[in-house]
Tab-separated table of C-alpha atoms in Angstrom:
chain	number	residue	atom	x	y	z
A	23	UNK	CA	24.732	9.742	4.809
A	24	UNK	CA	22.679	7.418	7.410
A	25	UNK	CA	19.236	6.876	6.230
A	26	UNK	CA	16.726	5.238	8.479
A	27	UNK	CA	13.300	3.917	6.705
A	28	UNK	CA	10.499	2.594	8.930
A	29	UNK	CA	7.415	0.700	7.333
A	30	UNK	CA	4.134	-0.113	9.100
A	31	UNK	CA	2.351	-1.830	6.216
A	32	UNK	CA	3.013	-4.189	3.389
A	33	UNK	CA	2.362	-1.296	0.949
A	34	UNK	CA	4.794	1.447	2.830
A	35	UNK	CA	7.545	-2.359	3.098
A	36	UNK	CA	7.242	-2.825	-0.944
A	37	UNK	CA	7.737	0.993	-1.586
A	38	UNK	CA	10.879	1.467	1.485
A	39	UNK	CA	12.591	-2.034	0.475
A	40	UNK	CA	12.629	-0.821	-3.264
A	41	UNK	CA	13.747	2.957	-2.752
A	42	UNK	CA	15.828	1.324	-0.045
A	43	UNK	CA	17.947	-0.728	-2.993
A	44	UNK	CA	18.166	1.686	-5.205
A	45	UNK	CA	19.701	4.779	-2.591
A	46	UNK	CA	21.959	2.030	-1.573
A	47	UNK	CA	22.958	0.597	-4.748
A	48	UNK	CA	23.869	4.323	-6.183
A	49	UNK	CA	23.969	6.216	-3.215
A	50	UNK	CA	27.526	5.832	-0.760
A	51	UNK	CA	25.089	5.962	2.192
A	52	UNK	CA	23.551	3.304	4.840
A	53	UNK	CA	20.290	2.378	5.168
A	54	UNK	CA	18.388	0.849	8.473
A	55	UNK	CA	14.861	-0.100	7.308
A	56	UNK	CA	12.482	-1.464	9.787
A	57	UNK	CA	8.962	-2.929	10.139
A	58	UNK	CA	6.315	-4.310	12.382
A	59	UNK	CA	6.110	-8.103	13.043
A	60	UNK	CA	2.840	-8.860	11.788
A	61	UNK	CA	1.685	-12.510	9.760
A	62	UNK	CA	1.635	-10.513	6.544
A	63	UNK	CA	4.768	-8.777	7.065
A	64	UNK	CA	6.900	-11.476	7.660
A	65	UNK	CA	5.600	-13.548	4.503
A	66	UNK	CA	6.751	-10.089	2.456
A	67	UNK	CA	9.727	-9.593	4.331
A	68	UNK	CA	10.580	-13.234	2.819
A	69	UNK	CA	10.521	-12.203	-0.763
A	70	UNK	CA	11.608	-8.782	-1.824
A	71	UNK	CA	14.704	-6.981	-2.110
A	72	UNK	CA	15.888	-5.529	1.097
A	73	UNK	CA	14.931	-6.664	4.169
A	74	UNK	CA	13.291	-5.608	6.940
A	75	UNK	CA	13.658	-5.934	10.682
A	76	UNK	CA	10.773	-6.759	12.698
A	77	UNK	CA	10.459	-4.482	15.438
A	78	UNK	CA	7.189	-4.199	17.681
A	79	UNK	CA	3.859	-5.216	16.777
A	80	UNK	CA	-0.164	-3.967	16.094
A	81	UNK	CA	-3.031	-3.075	17.758
A	82	UNK	CA	-6.210	-3.175	16.788
A	83	UNK	CA	-8.796	-1.459	19.351
A	84	UNK	CA	-7.694	2.172	20.607
A	85	UNK	CA	-5.981	1.052	23.843
A	86	UNK	CA	-4.119	-2.123	22.043
A	87	UNK	CA	-2.879	0.672	19.381
A	88	UNK	CA	-1.533	2.913	22.524
A	89	UNK	CA	-0.093	0.530	24.669
A	90	UNK	CA	1.871	-1.686	21.391
A	91	UNK	CA	2.894	1.936	20.397
A	92	UNK	CA	4.124	2.950	23.222
A	93	UNK	CA	6.172	-0.218	23.934
A	94	UNK	CA	7.445	0.336	19.898
A	95	UNK	CA	8.868	3.485	20.395
A	96	UNK	CA	11.509	2.210	23.301
A	97	UNK	CA	11.959	-0.666	21.244
A	98	UNK	CA	13.057	1.439	17.886
A	99	UNK	CA	14.841	3.769	20.052
A	100	UNK	CA	17.420	1.278	21.057
A	101	UNK	CA	18.119	-0.110	17.428
A	102	UNK	CA	17.808	3.704	16.079
A	103	UNK	CA	19.856	4.960	18.662
A	104	UNK	CA	22.608	2.310	18.205
A	105	UNK	CA	22.452	2.849	13.957
A	106	UNK	CA	22.862	6.594	14.032
A	107	UNK	CA	20.256	8.101	11.301
A	108	UNK	CA	20.411	11.667	9.635
A	109	UNK	CA	17.178	11.019	8.695
A	110	UNK	CA	13.711	9.150	8.676
A	111	UNK	CA	11.880	8.126	6.109
A	112	UNK	CA	7.690	6.733	6.821
A	113	UNK	CA	4.404	7.235	6.107
A	114	UNK	CA	2.567	8.844	9.352
A	115	UNK	CA	4.240	6.893	11.333
A	116	UNK	CA	3.385	8.356	15.078
A	117	UNK	CA	5.804	6.099	16.435
A	118	UNK	CA	8.946	6.304	14.154
A	119	UNK	CA	8.673	10.283	14.373
A	120	UNK	CA	8.530	10.220	17.916
A	121	UNK	CA	11.782	8.743	17.911
A	122	UNK	CA	13.202	10.743	15.301
A	123	UNK	CA	12.352	13.639	17.286
A	124	UNK	CA	13.165	12.917	20.172
A	125	UNK	CA	16.772	11.561	18.961
A	126	UNK	CA	17.124	15.036	17.114
A	127	UNK	CA	16.885	13.697	13.308
A	128	UNK	CA	15.382	15.092	10.407
A	129	UNK	CA	12.100	13.233	9.194
A	130	UNK	CA	10.347	12.966	6.044
A	131	UNK	CA	6.990	11.374	5.398
A	132	UNK	CA	5.429	9.977	2.298
A	133	UNK	CA	1.936	9.932	2.324
A	134	UNK	CA	-1.286	9.304	-0.829
A	135	UNK	CA	-3.982	8.991	2.999
A	136	UNK	CA	-5.297	11.976	3.592
A	137	UNK	CA	-7.864	10.559	4.337
A	138	UNK	CA	-6.310	9.028	7.620
A	139	UNK	CA	-6.424	11.718	9.670
A	140	UNK	CA	-5.731	9.930	13.056
A	141	UNK	CA	-1.318	9.496	11.921
A	142	UNK	CA	-1.352	12.209	9.965
A	143	UNK	CA	-1.970	14.449	12.970
A	144	UNK	CA	0.019	12.600	15.230
A	145	UNK	CA	2.968	12.436	13.035
A	146	UNK	CA	3.069	15.228	9.729
A	147	UNK	CA	3.500	18.176	12.071
A	148	UNK	CA	6.645	17.007	13.161
A	149	UNK	CA	7.781	16.675	9.483
A	150	UNK	CA	10.389	18.681	8.104
A	151	UNK	CA	9.202	17.624	4.440
A	152	UNK	CA	6.395	15.864	3.262
A	153	UNK	CA	5.961	14.056	-0.032
A	154	UNK	CA	3.087	13.359	-2.045
A	155	UNK	CA	1.871	13.072	-5.644
A	156	UNK	CA	0.685	15.857	-7.304
A	157	UNK	CA	-2.852	13.942	-8.123
A	158	UNK	CA	-3.601	15.083	-5.245
A	159	UNK	CA	-5.026	18.134	-3.859
A	160	UNK	CA	-2.306	19.614	-1.546
A	161	UNK	CA	-5.684	21.320	0.205
A	162	UNK	CA	-5.870	18.006	1.346
A	163	UNK	CA	-2.719	18.638	3.688
A	164	UNK	CA	-2.299	21.963	4.335
A	165	UNK	CA	-4.680	21.017	8.110
A	166	UNK	CA	-1.789	18.157	9.039
A	167	UNK	CA	1.227	21.154	8.114
A	168	UNK	CA	3.357	23.358	10.260
A	169	UNK	CA	4.560	25.842	7.565
A	170	UNK	CA	7.965	27.322	9.549
A	171	UNK	CA	8.844	23.765	9.800
A	172	UNK	CA	7.627	21.705	6.645
A	173	UNK	CA	8.980	22.080	3.123
A	174	UNK	CA	6.070	20.622	0.802
A	175	UNK	CA	7.497	18.003	-2.120
A	176	UNK	CA	5.525	16.514	-4.422
A	177	UNK	CA	5.644	14.285	-7.792
A	178	UNK	CA	3.811	13.372	-10.813
A	179	UNK	CA	3.293	10.289	-10.034
A	180	UNK	CA	1.485	7.448	-7.494
A	181	UNK	CA	3.905	4.870	-5.053
A	182	UNK	CA	2.523	1.993	-6.252
A	183	UNK	CA	4.926	2.877	-9.919
A	184	UNK	CA	8.252	2.410	-7.553
A	185	UNK	CA	8.011	-1.779	-7.739
A	186	UNK	CA	4.764	-2.060	-10.774
A	187	UNK	CA	6.964	-0.273	-13.641
A	188	UNK	CA	9.322	-3.007	-14.249
A	189	UNK	CA	7.521	-5.502	-13.615
A	190	UNK	CA	7.764	-8.335	-16.355
A	191	UNK	CA	5.135	-11.222	-16.121
A	192	UNK	CA	5.747	-14.456	-14.846
A	193	UNK	CA	3.010	-17.159	-14.810
A	194	UNK	CA	4.929	-19.800	-12.519
A	195	UNK	CA	2.499	-18.784	-9.707
A	196	UNK	CA	-0.664	-19.142	-11.074
A	197	UNK	CA	0.544	-21.789	-12.380
A	198	UNK	CA	1.501	-23.592	-8.889
A	199	UNK	CA	-1.671	-22.910	-7.300
A	200	UNK	CA	-3.866	-24.626	-9.877
A	201	UNK	CA	-4.752	-21.642	-12.001
A	202	UNK	CA	-4.986	-20.342	-15.192
A	203	UNK	CA	-5.079	-17.015	-16.614
A	204	UNK	CA	-8.108	-14.626	-16.500
A	205	UNK	CA	-10.146	-17.524	-14.659
A	206	UNK	CA	-10.012	-16.373	-11.515
A	207	UNK	CA	-10.380	-12.771	-9.601
A	208	UNK	CA	-7.697	-11.204	-6.724
A	209	UNK	CA	-9.743	-10.214	-3.414
A	210	UNK	CA	-8.193	-8.107	-1.118
A	211	UNK	CA	-10.582	-7.501	2.188
A	212	UNK	CA	-10.336	-3.882	3.855
A	213	UNK	CA	-8.334	-2.702	6.467
A	214	UNK	CA	-10.676	-3.698	9.605
A	215	UNK	CA	-8.168	-2.460	11.765
A	216	UNK	CA	-7.688	0.681	10.599
A	217	UNK	CA	-7.640	3.749	13.191
A	218	UNK	CA	-9.473	6.171	9.640
A	219	UNK	CA	-11.467	2.384	9.148
A	220	UNK	CA	-15.241	3.454	10.328
A	221	UNK	CA	-17.232	0.792	8.391
A	222	UNK	CA	-18.810	-2.939	7.885
A	223	UNK	CA	-18.090	-4.484	5.072
A	224	UNK	CA	-18.223	-7.690	5.470
A	225	UNK	CA	-21.891	-8.805	3.932
A	226	UNK	CA	-21.187	-6.837	0.703
A	227	UNK	CA	-17.576	-8.850	0.562
A	228	UNK	CA	-19.613	-11.720	0.811
A	229	UNK	CA	-21.999	-11.480	-1.794
A	230	UNK	CA	-19.094	-10.103	-3.876
A	231	UNK	CA	-17.179	-13.363	-3.842
A	232	UNK	CA	-21.163	-15.322	-4.232
A	233	UNK	CA	-21.700	-13.429	-7.550
A	234	UNK	CA	-18.156	-14.109	-8.423
A	235	UNK	CA	-18.877	-18.259	-7.343
A	236	UNK	CA	-22.226	-18.272	-9.157
A	237	UNK	CA	-20.394	-16.799	-12.410
A	238	UNK	CA	-18.008	-19.788	-12.388
A	239	UNK	CA	-14.938	-18.028	-11.423
A	240	UNK	CA	-11.909	-18.965	-8.789
A	241	UNK	CA	-11.320	-15.973	-5.973
A	242	UNK	CA	-7.589	-15.239	-5.056
A	243	UNK	CA	-7.929	-14.134	-1.164
A	244	UNK	CA	-4.851	-11.938	0.217
A	245	UNK	CA	-6.192	-11.420	3.931
A	246	UNK	CA	-4.822	-8.718	5.913
A	247	UNK	CA	-5.431	-10.614	9.371
A	248	UNK	CA	-6.439	-14.430	10.292
A	249	UNK	CA	-10.034	-13.589	10.524
A	250	UNK	CA	-10.314	-12.852	6.755
A	251	UNK	CA	-9.156	-16.771	5.770
A	252	UNK	CA	-12.524	-17.584	8.292
A	253	UNK	CA	-15.219	-15.150	7.616
A	254	UNK	CA	-14.347	-15.245	3.943
A	255	UNK	CA	-13.548	-18.841	3.264
A	256	UNK	CA	-15.936	-20.966	0.449
A	257	UNK	CA	-15.310	-23.610	-1.861
A	258	UNK	CA	-14.176	-20.920	-4.708
A	259	UNK	CA	-11.438	-19.214	-2.150
A	260	UNK	CA	-8.205	-19.597	-2.479
A	261	UNK	CA	-6.355	-18.263	1.287
A	262	UNK	CA	-2.925	-16.722	-0.121
A	263	UNK	CA	-1.390	-17.415	3.250
A	264	UNK	CA	2.844	-18.204	1.948
A	265	UNK	CA	4.886	-15.867	0.355
A	266	UNK	CA	3.698	-14.539	-3.316
A	267	UNK	CA	4.717	-11.197	-5.147
A	268	UNK	CA	1.386	-9.887	-6.233
A	269	UNK	CA	1.763	-8.473	-9.266
A	270	UNK	CA	2.186	-12.316	-10.313
A	271	UNK	CA	-0.846	-13.304	-10.045
A	272	UNK	CA	-2.986	-9.519	-10.102
A	273	UNK	CA	-1.392	-9.742	-14.024
A	274	UNK	CA	-2.922	-12.942	-14.991
A	275	UNK	CA	-6.441	-12.072	-12.796
A	276	UNK	CA	-8.867	-11.257	-14.903
A	277	UNK	CA	-10.062	-8.938	-12.157
A	278	UNK	CA	-8.799	-7.273	-8.621
A	279	UNK	CA	-10.985	-6.049	-6.155
A	280	UNK	CA	-9.501	-4.317	-2.908
A	281	UNK	CA	-11.780	-2.836	-0.189
A	282	UNK	CA	-8.377	-0.901	0.228
A	283	UNK	CA	-6.465	1.143	-2.349
A	284	UNK	CA	-2.897	-0.472	-2.944
A	285	UNK	CA	-3.551	-3.702	-4.592
A	286	UNK	CA	-6.106	-1.947	-7.132
A	287	UNK	CA	-4.009	0.710	-7.976
A	288	UNK	CA	-1.340	-1.646	-8.845
A	289	UNK	CA	-3.437	-3.948	-11.176
A	290	UNK	CA	-4.824	-0.970	-12.984
A	291	UNK	CA	-0.540	0.399	-13.830
A	292	UNK	CA	-0.266	-3.372	-15.042
A	293	UNK	CA	-3.899	-2.623	-17.301
A	294	UNK	CA	-5.558	-4.844	-15.275
A	295	UNK	CA	-9.335	-3.835	-14.811
A	296	UNK	CA	-10.028	-3.357	-11.374
A	297	UNK	CA	-12.043	-1.559	-8.905
A	298	UNK	CA	-11.849	-0.692	-4.730
A	299	UNK	CA	-15.061	-0.302	-2.446
A	300	UNK	CA	-13.656	1.405	0.244
A	301	UNK	CA	-17.060	2.857	1.686
A	302	UNK	CA	-15.154	6.792	1.381
A	303	UNK	CA	-13.279	8.692	-1.596
A	304	UNK	CA	-9.375	8.106	-2.575
A	305	UNK	CA	-8.350	10.627	-4.627
A	306	UNK	CA	-5.917	9.116	-5.871
A	307	UNK	CA	-7.875	6.036	-7.819
A	308	UNK	CA	-9.828	9.077	-9.127
A	309	UNK	CA	-7.037	10.376	-10.601
A	310	UNK	CA	-5.739	7.528	-11.793
A	311	UNK	CA	-8.926	6.895	-13.521
A	312	UNK	CA	-9.425	10.315	-14.509
A	313	UNK	CA	-5.378	9.644	-17.049
A	314	UNK	CA	-6.966	6.136	-18.139
A	315	UNK	CA	-5.702	3.521	-16.135
A	316	UNK	CA	-8.532	0.696	-15.854
A	317	UNK	CA	-9.584	1.423	-12.142
A	318	UNK	CA	-13.315	1.767	-10.771
A	319	UNK	CA	-14.874	2.601	-7.914
A	320	UNK	CA	-18.770	2.106	-6.695
A	321	UNK	CA	-21.132	2.513	-4.211
A	322	UNK	CA	-24.184	0.373	-4.802
A	323	UNK	CA	-24.092	-3.321	-4.793
A	324	UNK	CA	-25.793	-3.281	-7.404
A	325	UNK	CA	-23.392	-1.890	-9.811
A	326	UNK	CA	-21.174	-3.749	-8.099
A	327	UNK	CA	-22.777	-6.545	-9.118
A	328	UNK	CA	-23.323	-5.372	-12.616
A	329	UNK	CA	-19.861	-4.521	-12.454
A	330	UNK	CA	-18.693	-7.581	-11.862
A	331	UNK	CA	-20.448	-9.904	-13.877
A	332	UNK	CA	-19.574	-7.621	-17.299
A	333	UNK	CA	-15.707	-7.513	-16.850
A	334	UNK	CA	-15.421	-11.657	-15.484
A	335	UNK	CA	-17.708	-12.163	-19.091
A	336	UNK	CA	-14.913	-10.999	-21.330
A	337	UNK	CA	-12.112	-9.805	-18.998
A	338	UNK	CA	-9.462	-9.591	-21.807
A	339	UNK	CA	-11.812	-6.830	-23.190
A	340	UNK	CA	-11.244	-3.917	-20.956
A	341	UNK	CA	-7.641	-5.051	-20.097
A	342	UNK	CA	-5.949	-1.440	-21.477
A	343	UNK	CA	-2.256	-1.122	-22.917
A	344	UNK	CA	-0.926	1.538	-19.735
A	345	UNK	CA	2.667	1.678	-21.152
A	346	UNK	CA	2.770	5.153	-22.499
A	347	UNK	CA	0.316	6.625	-19.608
A	348	UNK	CA	3.372	4.926	-16.958
A	349	UNK	CA	6.251	6.558	-19.597
A	350	UNK	CA	5.180	10.521	-17.960
A	351	UNK	CA	4.922	9.063	-14.605
A	352	UNK	CA	7.811	9.827	-11.787
A	353	UNK	CA	8.728	6.406	-9.657
A	354	UNK	CA	8.582	8.462	-6.266
A	355	UNK	CA	11.799	5.785	-5.098
A	356	UNK	CA	13.613	8.086	-7.337
A	357	UNK	CA	12.241	11.133	-6.170
A	358	UNK	CA	13.786	10.254	-2.578
A	359	UNK	CA	16.969	9.033	-4.202
A	360	UNK	CA	17.266	12.897	-6.159
A	361	UNK	CA	16.758	14.350	-2.451
A	362	UNK	CA	19.335	12.843	-1.181
A	363	UNK	CA	22.213	12.969	-3.744
A	364	UNK	CA	20.751	16.536	-3.762
A	365	UNK	CA	21.150	16.484	0.777
A	366	UNK	CA	17.495	17.708	0.512
């Protein structure tokens, strides 16, 4: 069997890299892992266990997305046609889905972001399988699915388990940056150029960083784009612009803050208090909070700043031992491996 995986974001690249490693080692398959050529992807691609071939780039507005996605379809076609895969594994991904569908290949789609309307509408109707967590309500996906063509596969877990469950703490990266455990905050700005992102959170972000500075803590900023580094630059902000495994910095942080969801979930799975200031509802985060993981969400600036102050005064008090919570959860990469083993 030949399997093609296409990742559009760092989170997707992490999951598919770990999935590719496990599947290649344990099953008799050939793997092609592809992704897009962005600065962040390029950095991550240097330190993951299974590296991707970078093809195409990323549009920041609807016209750019249309033009660059169209070019990427052609570039992917040339690579994928030569590889001759049996199946595509991707997140909701219009470009890869179109190539796979055009080449008459099977399509398996992961999702934990039913709010990403544009990407789902343009890809999920072409899928043979849609895989998502049991923590998510099926009704959130039904509007995208053609029941005659798409089978649903669910598992009890979250995607971030694929690379967090076997993590062993390593404080070398924080020492190199000159940080001490529990004396800094990991910060991830919002995904401002996603098709579904319609909010402006720059002022809120700056106020949060200012509050952390007033509490005499450093901010370790994982920028999504170059302008993030310029927008949120200040004396107490350390910009990560070299390949660094995020879990190392999250584990030893006093708090992890994300404008999206992935880094907040990673940190909470490690037992580190985290919160997201994403304006919409992230259902998977809500489910993790109900399970007992230390992941939080706030809407108002005042309660957000109060929470930050409370955590940073006694960070170790709010850490949670999550070993028992994780024990009964499923790793999605193992779920996919079982599907392939059974020839899905």
